[in-house]
Short mmCIF file of N, CA and C in Angstrom, two decimals:
data_model
loop_
_atom_site.label_atom_id
_atom_site.label_comp_id
_atom_site.label_asym_id
_atom_site.label_seq_id
_atom_site.Cartn_x
_atom_site.Cartn_y
_atom_site.Cartn_z
N UNK A 1 0.75 -1.20 0.07
CA UNK A 1 0.15 -0.37 -0.33
C UNK A 1 1.09 1.39 -0.21
N UNK A 2 0.60 1.64 -0.74
CA UNK A 2 1.45 3.45 -1.25
C UNK A 2 0.56 4.75 -0.59
N UNK A 3 1.42 5.56 0.34
CA UNK A 3 0.30 6.53 0.86
C UNK A 3 1.38 7.58 0.26
N UNK A 4 -0.36 8.61 0.04
CA UNK A 4 -0.05 9.11 -1.37
C UNK A 4 -0.16 10.97 -0.66
N UNK A 5 -0.68 10.71 0.88
CA UNK A 5 -0.79 12.01 1.37
C UNK A 5 0.83 13.13 1.57
N UNK A 6 0.02 14.16 1.73
CA UNK A 6 1.37 14.91 2.31
C UNK A 6 1.88 14.80 3.95
N UNK A 7 1.42 14.20 4.73
CA UNK A 7 2.22 13.88 6.53
C UNK A 7 3.24 13.19 5.86
N UNK A 8 3.94 13.16 6.83
CA UNK A 8 5.38 12.73 6.56
C UNK A 8 5.02 10.93 7.54
N UNK A 9 5.65 10.19 6.97
CA UNK A 9 5.63 8.73 7.77
C UNK A 9 6.45 8.37 8.80
N UNK A 10 6.58 7.68 10.02
CA UNK A 10 7.27 7.37 10.44
C UNK A 10 8.72 7.42 10.20
N UNK A 11 9.09 6.44 9.15
CA UNK A 11 10.84 6.07 8.54
C UNK A 11 10.93 7.92 7.92
N UNK A 12 10.07 8.68 7.18
CA UNK A 12 10.65 9.79 6.64
C UNK A 12 11.28 10.76 7.61
N UNK A 13 10.15 10.77 8.84
CA UNK A 13 10.06 11.82 9.65
C UNK A 13 11.50 11.31 10.81
N UNK A 14 12.04 10.16 10.82
CA UNK A 14 13.20 10.32 11.61
C UNK A 14 14.27 10.18 10.88
N UNK A 15 14.17 10.18 9.85
CA UNK A 15 15.37 10.29 8.51
C UNK A 15 15.75 12.06 8.43
N UNK A 16 14.63 12.65 8.58
CA UNK A 16 14.95 14.13 8.74
C UNK A 16 14.75 14.69 7.41
N UNK A 17 13.08 13.54 6.46
CA UNK A 17 12.94 13.65 5.35
C UNK A 17 11.44 13.91 5.25
N UNK A 18 11.00 14.85 4.39
CA UNK A 18 9.19 14.87 4.06
C UNK A 18 8.93 13.70 3.33
N UNK A 19 7.83 13.45 2.51
CA UNK A 19 7.31 12.60 1.71
C UNK A 19 7.29 13.83 0.40
N UNK A 20 7.16 14.90 0.67
CA UNK A 20 7.05 15.78 0.19
C UNK A 20 8.15 16.48 -0.71
N UNK A 21 9.03 16.49 -0.51
CA UNK A 21 10.37 17.00 -0.69
C UNK A 21 11.61 16.13 -0.73
N UNK A 22 11.17 14.98 0.06
CA UNK A 22 12.73 13.89 -0.35
C UNK A 22 13.47 14.07 0.05
N UNK A 23 13.78 15.40 0.60
CA UNK A 23 15.51 15.61 0.99
C UNK A 23 15.55 15.97 2.62
N UNK A 24 16.43 15.92 3.04
CA UNK A 24 16.82 16.52 4.66
C UNK A 24 16.86 17.51 5.13
N UNK A 25 15.97 17.71 5.97
CA UNK A 25 16.21 19.10 6.85
C UNK A 25 17.62 19.69 7.53
N UNK A 26 17.54 20.39 7.55
CA UNK A 26 18.85 20.83 8.25
C UNK A 26 18.61 20.91 9.52
N UNK A 27 19.50 20.10 10.40
CA UNK A 27 19.13 19.84 11.69
C UNK A 27 19.51 21.62 12.92
N UNK A 28 18.62 20.99 13.43
CA UNK A 28 18.39 22.13 14.63
C UNK A 28 19.52 22.61 15.38
N UNK A 29 20.12 23.56 15.30
CA UNK A 29 21.28 23.86 16.32
C UNK A 29 20.45 24.23 17.80
N UNK A 30 21.44 23.50 18.40
CA UNK A 30 21.24 23.54 19.67
C UNK A 30 20.93 25.28 20.89
N UNK A 31 20.14 25.08 21.56
CA UNK A 31 19.87 26.19 22.12
C UNK A 31 21.25 26.79 23.46
N UNK A 32 21.50 27.50 24.00
CA UNK A 32 22.69 28.00 24.26
C UNK A 32 22.59 26.90 25.85
N UNK A 33 21.13 26.48 26.07
CA UNK A 33 21.22 25.70 27.50
C UNK A 33 21.57 24.60 26.97
N UNK A 34 21.40 24.04 25.89
CA UNK A 34 22.07 22.49 26.14
C UNK A 34 22.65 22.40 25.05
N UNK A 35 23.58 23.32 24.79
CA UNK A 35 25.13 23.26 24.29
C UNK A 35 25.73 22.31 24.85
N UNK A 36 26.39 21.79 24.04
CA UNK A 36 27.54 20.24 25.08
C UNK A 36 28.59 21.15 25.95
N UNK A 37 28.74 20.88 27.37
CA UNK A 37 29.95 21.33 27.87
C UNK A 37 31.08 21.41 27.60
N UNK A 38 32.26 22.16 27.30
CA UNK A 38 33.43 21.98 26.54
C UNK A 38 33.98 20.72 27.24
N UNK A 39 35.22 19.95 26.98
CA UNK A 39 35.88 18.82 28.04
C UNK A 39 36.45 19.84 29.00
N UNK A 40 37.14 20.85 28.66
CA UNK A 40 38.14 21.42 29.55
C UNK A 40 37.05 22.40 30.73
N UNK A 41 35.88 22.51 30.19
CA UNK A 41 35.04 22.98 31.01
C UNK A 41 34.96 21.64 32.59
N UNK A 42 34.69 20.96 31.96
CA UNK A 42 34.54 19.36 32.77
C UNK A 42 35.48 19.21 33.67
N UNK A 43 36.16 19.39 33.08
CA UNK A 43 37.45 19.15 34.17
C UNK A 43 37.96 20.25 34.87
N UNK A 44 38.48 21.37 34.05
CA UNK A 44 38.70 22.56 34.95
C UNK A 44 37.80 22.90 36.06
N UNK A 45 36.40 23.26 36.52
CA UNK A 45 35.66 23.63 36.93
C UNK A 45 35.51 22.58 38.15
N UNK A 46 35.17 21.56 38.07
CA UNK A 46 35.54 20.97 39.51
C UNK A 46 36.92 20.81 40.10
N UNK A 47 37.60 20.72 39.41
CA UNK A 47 39.14 20.55 40.01
C UNK A 47 39.92 21.67 41.00
N UNK A 48 38.72 23.05 40.38
CA UNK A 48 39.43 24.71 41.06
C UNK A 48 38.21 24.15 42.15
N UNK A 49 37.41 24.12 41.87
CA UNK A 49 36.23 23.57 43.66
C UNK A 49 37.12 22.77 44.55
N UNK A 50 37.64 21.87 43.58
CA UNK A 50 38.05 20.97 45.30
C UNK A 50 39.11 21.66 45.48
N UNK A 51 39.93 22.26 44.48
CA UNK A 51 41.42 23.40 45.01
C UNK A 51 41.18 24.17 46.28
N UNK A 52 40.15 24.65 45.52
CA UNK A 52 39.70 25.79 46.42
C UNK A 52 38.88 25.27 47.85
N UNK A 53 38.49 24.53 48.23
CA UNK A 53 37.50 23.87 49.16
C UNK A 53 38.72 23.32 49.81
N UNK A 54 39.68 22.41 49.22
CA UNK A 54 41.10 21.80 50.18
C UNK A 54 41.71 23.29 50.72
N UNK A 55 41.88 24.14 49.91
CA UNK A 55 42.64 25.19 50.87
C UNK A 55 41.89 25.79 52.00
N UNK A 56 40.88 26.06 51.83
CA UNK A 56 40.08 26.66 52.80
C UNK A 56 39.90 25.41 54.27
N UNK A 57 39.76 24.19 54.11
CA UNK A 57 39.99 23.57 54.82
C UNK A 57 41.41 23.62 55.57
N UNK A 58 42.55 23.42 54.59
CA UNK A 58 43.88 23.79 54.95
C UNK A 58 43.90 25.01 56.11
N UNK A 59 43.46 26.09 55.62
CA UNK A 59 42.87 27.20 56.42
C UNK A 59 42.82 27.05 57.62
N UNK A 60 41.86 26.93 57.64
CA UNK A 60 40.96 26.21 58.96
C UNK A 60 41.59 25.32 60.48
N UNK A 61 42.20 24.49 59.46
CA UNK A 61 42.80 23.31 60.14
C UNK A 61 44.29 23.71 61.25
N UNK A 62 45.19 24.84 60.37
CA UNK A 62 46.23 25.53 60.13
C UNK A 62 45.91 26.58 61.28
N UNK A 63 45.03 27.65 60.97
CA UNK A 63 44.66 28.32 62.23
C UNK A 63 44.33 28.27 63.50
N UNK A 64 43.97 27.01 63.93
CA UNK A 64 43.29 26.14 64.98
C UNK A 64 44.04 25.61 65.63
N UNK A 65 45.42 25.38 64.97
CA UNK A 65 46.34 24.14 65.55
C UNK A 65 47.02 25.08 66.77
N UNK A 66 47.66 25.22 67.66
CA UNK A 66 48.49 25.58 68.58
C UNK A 66 50.18 25.61 67.94
N UNK A 67 50.70 26.97 67.83
CA UNK A 67 52.03 26.91 67.67
C UNK A 67 52.76 25.68 68.13
N UNK A 68 53.80 25.62 67.29
CA UNK A 68 54.81 24.21 68.22
C UNK A 68 55.51 25.23 69.58
N UNK A 69 55.67 24.76 70.81
CA UNK A 69 56.06 25.34 71.74
C UNK A 69 57.22 25.04 71.46
N UNK A 70 58.07 26.53 72.01
CA UNK A 70 59.80 26.77 71.75
C UNK A 70 60.06 27.53 73.57
N UNK A 71 61.05 27.41 73.27
CA UNK A 71 61.68 27.74 74.73
C UNK A 71 61.52 29.18 74.76
N UNK A 72 61.08 30.08 73.97
CA UNK A 72 60.77 31.18 74.35
C UNK A 72 59.68 31.37 74.87
N UNK A 73 58.73 30.34 73.78
CA UNK A 73 56.94 31.04 74.12
C UNK A 73 56.78 30.32 75.25
N UNK A 74 57.43 28.60 76.08
CA UNK A 74 57.46 28.91 77.68
C UNK A 74 57.77 29.57 78.68
N UNK A 75 58.91 30.07 78.40
CA UNK A 75 59.45 31.41 79.18
C UNK A 75 58.45 32.26 79.31
N UNK A 76 58.02 32.84 78.09
CA UNK A 76 56.80 34.06 78.01
C UNK A 76 55.79 33.61 78.86
N UNK A 77 54.74 32.06 78.78
CA UNK A 77 54.10 32.17 79.36
C UNK A 77 54.21 32.10 80.94
N UNK A 78 55.55 31.57 81.09
CA UNK A 78 56.18 31.29 83.09
C UNK A 78 55.91 32.45 83.73
N UNK A 79 56.84 33.66 82.98
CA UNK A 79 56.77 34.88 83.15
C UNK A 79 55.76 35.76 83.64
N UNK A 80 54.99 35.24 82.43
CA UNK A 80 53.41 36.26 82.59
C UNK A 80 52.54 35.74 83.80
N UNK A 81 52.95 34.83 83.50
CA UNK A 81 51.42 33.55 84.76
C UNK A 81 52.43 33.91 86.75
N UNK A 82 53.94 33.89 86.21
CA UNK A 82 53.93 34.59 87.78
C UNK A 82 54.13 36.11 88.00
N UNK A 83 53.74 37.12 87.12
CA UNK A 83 53.77 38.47 87.53
C UNK A 83 52.38 38.92 87.28
N UNK A 84 51.46 38.06 86.47
CA UNK A 84 49.48 38.40 87.13
C UNK A 84 49.13 37.56 88.06
N UNK A 85 50.29 36.75 89.04
CA UNK A 85 49.82 36.07 90.47
C UNK A 85 50.14 37.14 91.75
N UNK A 86 51.28 38.24 90.93
CA UNK A 86 51.90 38.89 91.56
C UNK A 86 50.78 40.93 92.01
N UNK A 87 49.48 40.40 90.90
CA UNK A 87 48.76 41.30 90.63
C UNK A 87 49.11 42.64 89.83
N UNK A 88 50.18 42.01 89.03
CA UNK A 88 50.36 43.06 87.44
C UNK A 88 49.70 42.63 86.71
N UNK A 89 49.50 43.74 85.84
CA UNK A 89 48.72 43.62 84.25
C UNK A 89 49.26 44.39 83.18
N UNK A 90 48.88 43.78 82.31
CA UNK A 90 49.30 44.34 81.02
C UNK A 90 50.59 44.03 80.73
N UNK A 91 51.20 43.10 81.39
CA UNK A 91 52.34 42.31 81.18
C UNK A 91 52.93 41.98 79.40
N UNK A 92 53.85 42.73 79.24
CA UNK A 92 54.53 42.36 77.53
C UNK A 92 55.96 41.49 77.92
N UNK A 93 56.32 40.90 77.69
CA UNK A 93 57.32 40.16 77.48
C UNK A 93 58.18 40.91 76.06
N UNK A 94 59.47 41.11 76.10
CA UNK A 94 59.96 41.44 75.16
C UNK A 94 60.19 40.68 73.49
N UNK A 95 60.35 41.07 72.71
CA UNK A 95 59.93 39.89 71.41
C UNK A 95 61.38 39.39 71.00
N UNK A 96 62.54 40.45 71.59
CA UNK A 96 63.59 39.35 71.30
C UNK A 96 64.26 39.12 72.51
N UNK A 97 63.74 37.61 73.01
CA UNK A 97 64.59 36.94 74.00
C UNK A 97 65.96 36.41 73.42
N UNK A 98 66.98 35.94 74.30
CA UNK A 98 68.22 35.44 74.10
C UNK A 98 68.06 34.07 74.43
N UNK A 99 68.75 32.81 73.73
CA UNK A 99 68.52 31.65 74.13
C UNK A 99 69.41 31.49 73.99
N UNK A 100 70.41 30.40 75.04
CA UNK A 100 71.83 30.06 75.18
C UNK A 100 71.86 28.41 76.13
N UNK A 101 72.54 27.48 75.48
CA UNK A 101 72.35 26.21 76.30
C UNK A 101 73.35 26.63 77.94
N UNK A 102 72.86 25.77 78.65
CA UNK A 102 73.36 25.88 79.57
C UNK A 102 73.29 24.67 80.74
N UNK A 103 74.46 23.33 80.73
CA UNK A 103 73.86 22.66 81.51
C UNK A 103 72.95 21.65 80.83
N UNK A 104 72.76 21.62 79.88
CA UNK A 104 71.87 20.61 79.63
C UNK A 104 70.62 21.15 79.27
N UNK A 105 70.36 22.49 79.74
CA UNK A 105 69.11 23.32 79.42
C UNK A 105 68.95 24.50 78.36
N UNK A 106 68.39 25.45 78.59
CA UNK A 106 68.52 26.31 77.72
C UNK A 106 67.59 27.29 78.53
N UNK A 107 68.52 28.45 79.12
CA UNK A 107 68.76 30.13 79.34
C UNK A 107 68.05 30.92 78.70
N UNK A 108 66.69 31.29 78.81
CA UNK A 108 66.28 32.54 78.29
C UNK A 108 66.85 33.66 79.08
N UNK A 109 66.35 35.06 78.24
CA UNK A 109 66.72 36.06 79.05
C UNK A 109 66.45 37.19 77.96
N UNK A 110 65.72 38.19 78.79
CA UNK A 110 65.48 39.41 77.97
C UNK A 110 64.20 40.12 78.67
N UNK A 111 63.65 41.42 78.04
CA UNK A 111 62.81 42.55 79.36
C UNK A 111 61.90 41.93 79.18
N UNK A 112 60.38 43.00 80.32
CA UNK A 112 59.72 42.75 80.82
C UNK A 112 59.13 43.84 81.09
N UNK A 113 57.89 44.40 80.76
CA UNK A 113 57.14 45.69 81.27
C UNK A 113 55.60 45.14 81.69
N UNK A 114 55.43 45.55 82.33
CA UNK A 114 54.06 45.76 83.05
C UNK A 114 53.74 46.31 84.47
N UNK A 115 52.58 46.55 84.70
CA UNK A 115 51.74 47.52 85.48
C UNK A 115 51.39 47.10 86.23
N UNK A 116 52.03 47.60 88.07
CA UNK A 116 51.77 47.03 89.52
C UNK A 116 50.53 47.37 89.72
N UNK A 117 49.85 47.31 91.01
CA UNK A 117 48.78 47.05 91.68
C UNK A 117 48.17 48.38 91.89
N UNK A 118 49.43 49.49 91.84
CA UNK A 118 49.18 50.50 91.81
C UNK A 118 49.31 51.56 90.75
N UNK A 119 49.33 50.77 89.62
CA UNK A 119 49.22 51.37 88.20
C UNK A 119 50.51 52.10 87.35
N UNK A 120 51.72 51.45 88.46
CA UNK A 120 53.09 52.08 87.96
C UNK A 120 53.65 51.43 87.00
N UNK A 121 54.03 51.77 85.79
CA UNK A 121 54.71 51.01 85.15
C UNK A 121 56.25 50.11 85.69
N UNK A 122 55.89 49.21 85.02
CA UNK A 122 57.68 48.52 86.02
C UNK A 122 58.69 47.83 84.32
N UNK A 123 59.57 48.15 84.35
CA UNK A 123 60.57 47.19 83.89
C UNK A 123 61.47 46.51 84.51
N UNK A 124 61.62 45.39 84.00
CA UNK A 124 62.28 44.45 84.41
C UNK A 124 62.82 43.27 83.48
N UNK A 125 64.25 42.76 84.30
CA UNK A 125 64.45 41.63 83.69
C UNK A 125 64.32 40.30 83.92
N UNK A 126 64.42 39.79 82.77
CA UNK A 126 63.85 38.15 83.32
C UNK A 126 64.92 37.15 82.51
N UNK A 127 64.32 35.82 83.10
CA UNK A 127 65.27 35.27 83.03
C UNK A 127 64.62 33.67 83.86
N UNK A 128 64.51 32.76 82.75
CA UNK A 128 64.18 31.38 82.58
C UNK A 128 65.44 30.45 82.46
N UNK A 129 64.96 29.00 82.69
CA UNK A 129 65.65 27.69 82.66
C UNK A 129 64.39 26.96 82.06
N UNK A 130 64.82 26.01 81.00
CA UNK A 130 64.06 25.62 80.32
C UNK A 130 64.69 24.63 80.12
N UNK A 131 64.01 22.94 80.46
CA UNK A 131 64.62 21.76 80.12
C UNK A 131 63.61 21.27 79.19
N UNK A 132 64.42 20.69 78.17
CA UNK A 132 63.40 20.21 77.26
C UNK A 132 63.11 18.58 77.62
N UNK A 133 62.22 17.90 77.65
CA UNK A 133 61.74 16.64 77.94
C UNK A 133 60.92 15.51 76.94
N UNK A 134 61.52 15.21 75.73
CA UNK A 134 60.98 14.87 74.87
C UNK A 134 60.20 15.78 73.79
N UNK A 135 58.70 15.41 73.69
CA UNK A 135 57.85 15.98 73.43
C UNK A 135 57.06 17.26 74.29
N UNK A 136 58.02 17.08 75.34
CA UNK A 136 57.27 18.52 76.11
C UNK A 136 58.82 19.50 76.82
N UNK A 137 58.04 21.10 77.11
CA UNK A 137 59.81 21.42 77.92
C UNK A 137 58.72 21.83 79.27
N UNK A 138 59.66 21.74 80.10
CA UNK A 138 59.58 21.93 81.69
C UNK A 138 60.26 23.63 82.07
N UNK A 139 59.34 24.60 82.28
CA UNK A 139 60.36 25.52 82.80
C UNK A 139 60.86 25.26 84.34
N UNK A 140 62.00 25.30 84.41
CA UNK A 140 62.68 24.80 85.74
C UNK A 140 62.45 26.45 86.78
N UNK A 141 62.66 27.63 86.27
CA UNK A 141 62.78 28.79 87.25
C UNK A 141 62.26 29.68 86.18
N UNK A 142 61.74 30.72 86.64
CA UNK A 142 61.62 31.96 86.37
C UNK A 142 61.28 32.78 86.91
N UNK A 143 62.66 33.70 86.75
CA UNK A 143 63.15 34.46 87.61
C UNK A 143 63.03 36.38 87.01
N UNK A 144 62.14 36.96 87.83
CA UNK A 144 62.20 38.56 87.13
C UNK A 144 62.85 39.45 88.07
N UNK A 145 64.04 39.94 87.88
CA UNK A 145 64.93 41.34 88.51
C UNK A 145 64.67 42.60 88.16
N UNK A 146 63.88 43.38 89.44
CA UNK A 146 63.99 45.10 88.81
C UNK A 146 65.14 45.52 88.34
#
């Protein structure tokens, strides 16, 4: 049986042809929404997003971690605690502390400024002896002299 009407049948419709013209119609241009994503974008965008997330997590972890204990920081903490227990406030241990080896321990010396109970500013010399005990440090002595 042969069809003579102008409507396309299934076979010609799938092939992009009509029964009237017998020629192929031009394929439709994909819209901007349906355009295929280029390979470089499919690789680059997730990689950059992953690297950014990893950097953000590393920054948060690093900011939250305590800095490694040093001889200077152990001495600084001991001096601050000693002066605060005596009623001093605004304790400022000098930033340039000298460290020297002495009898298997580290001797730290420097300066400290604080305010006493009456509000007077005091300048003093400090001296600490710190012993390394494997993974931790112990302040053996912490002295402040006027």
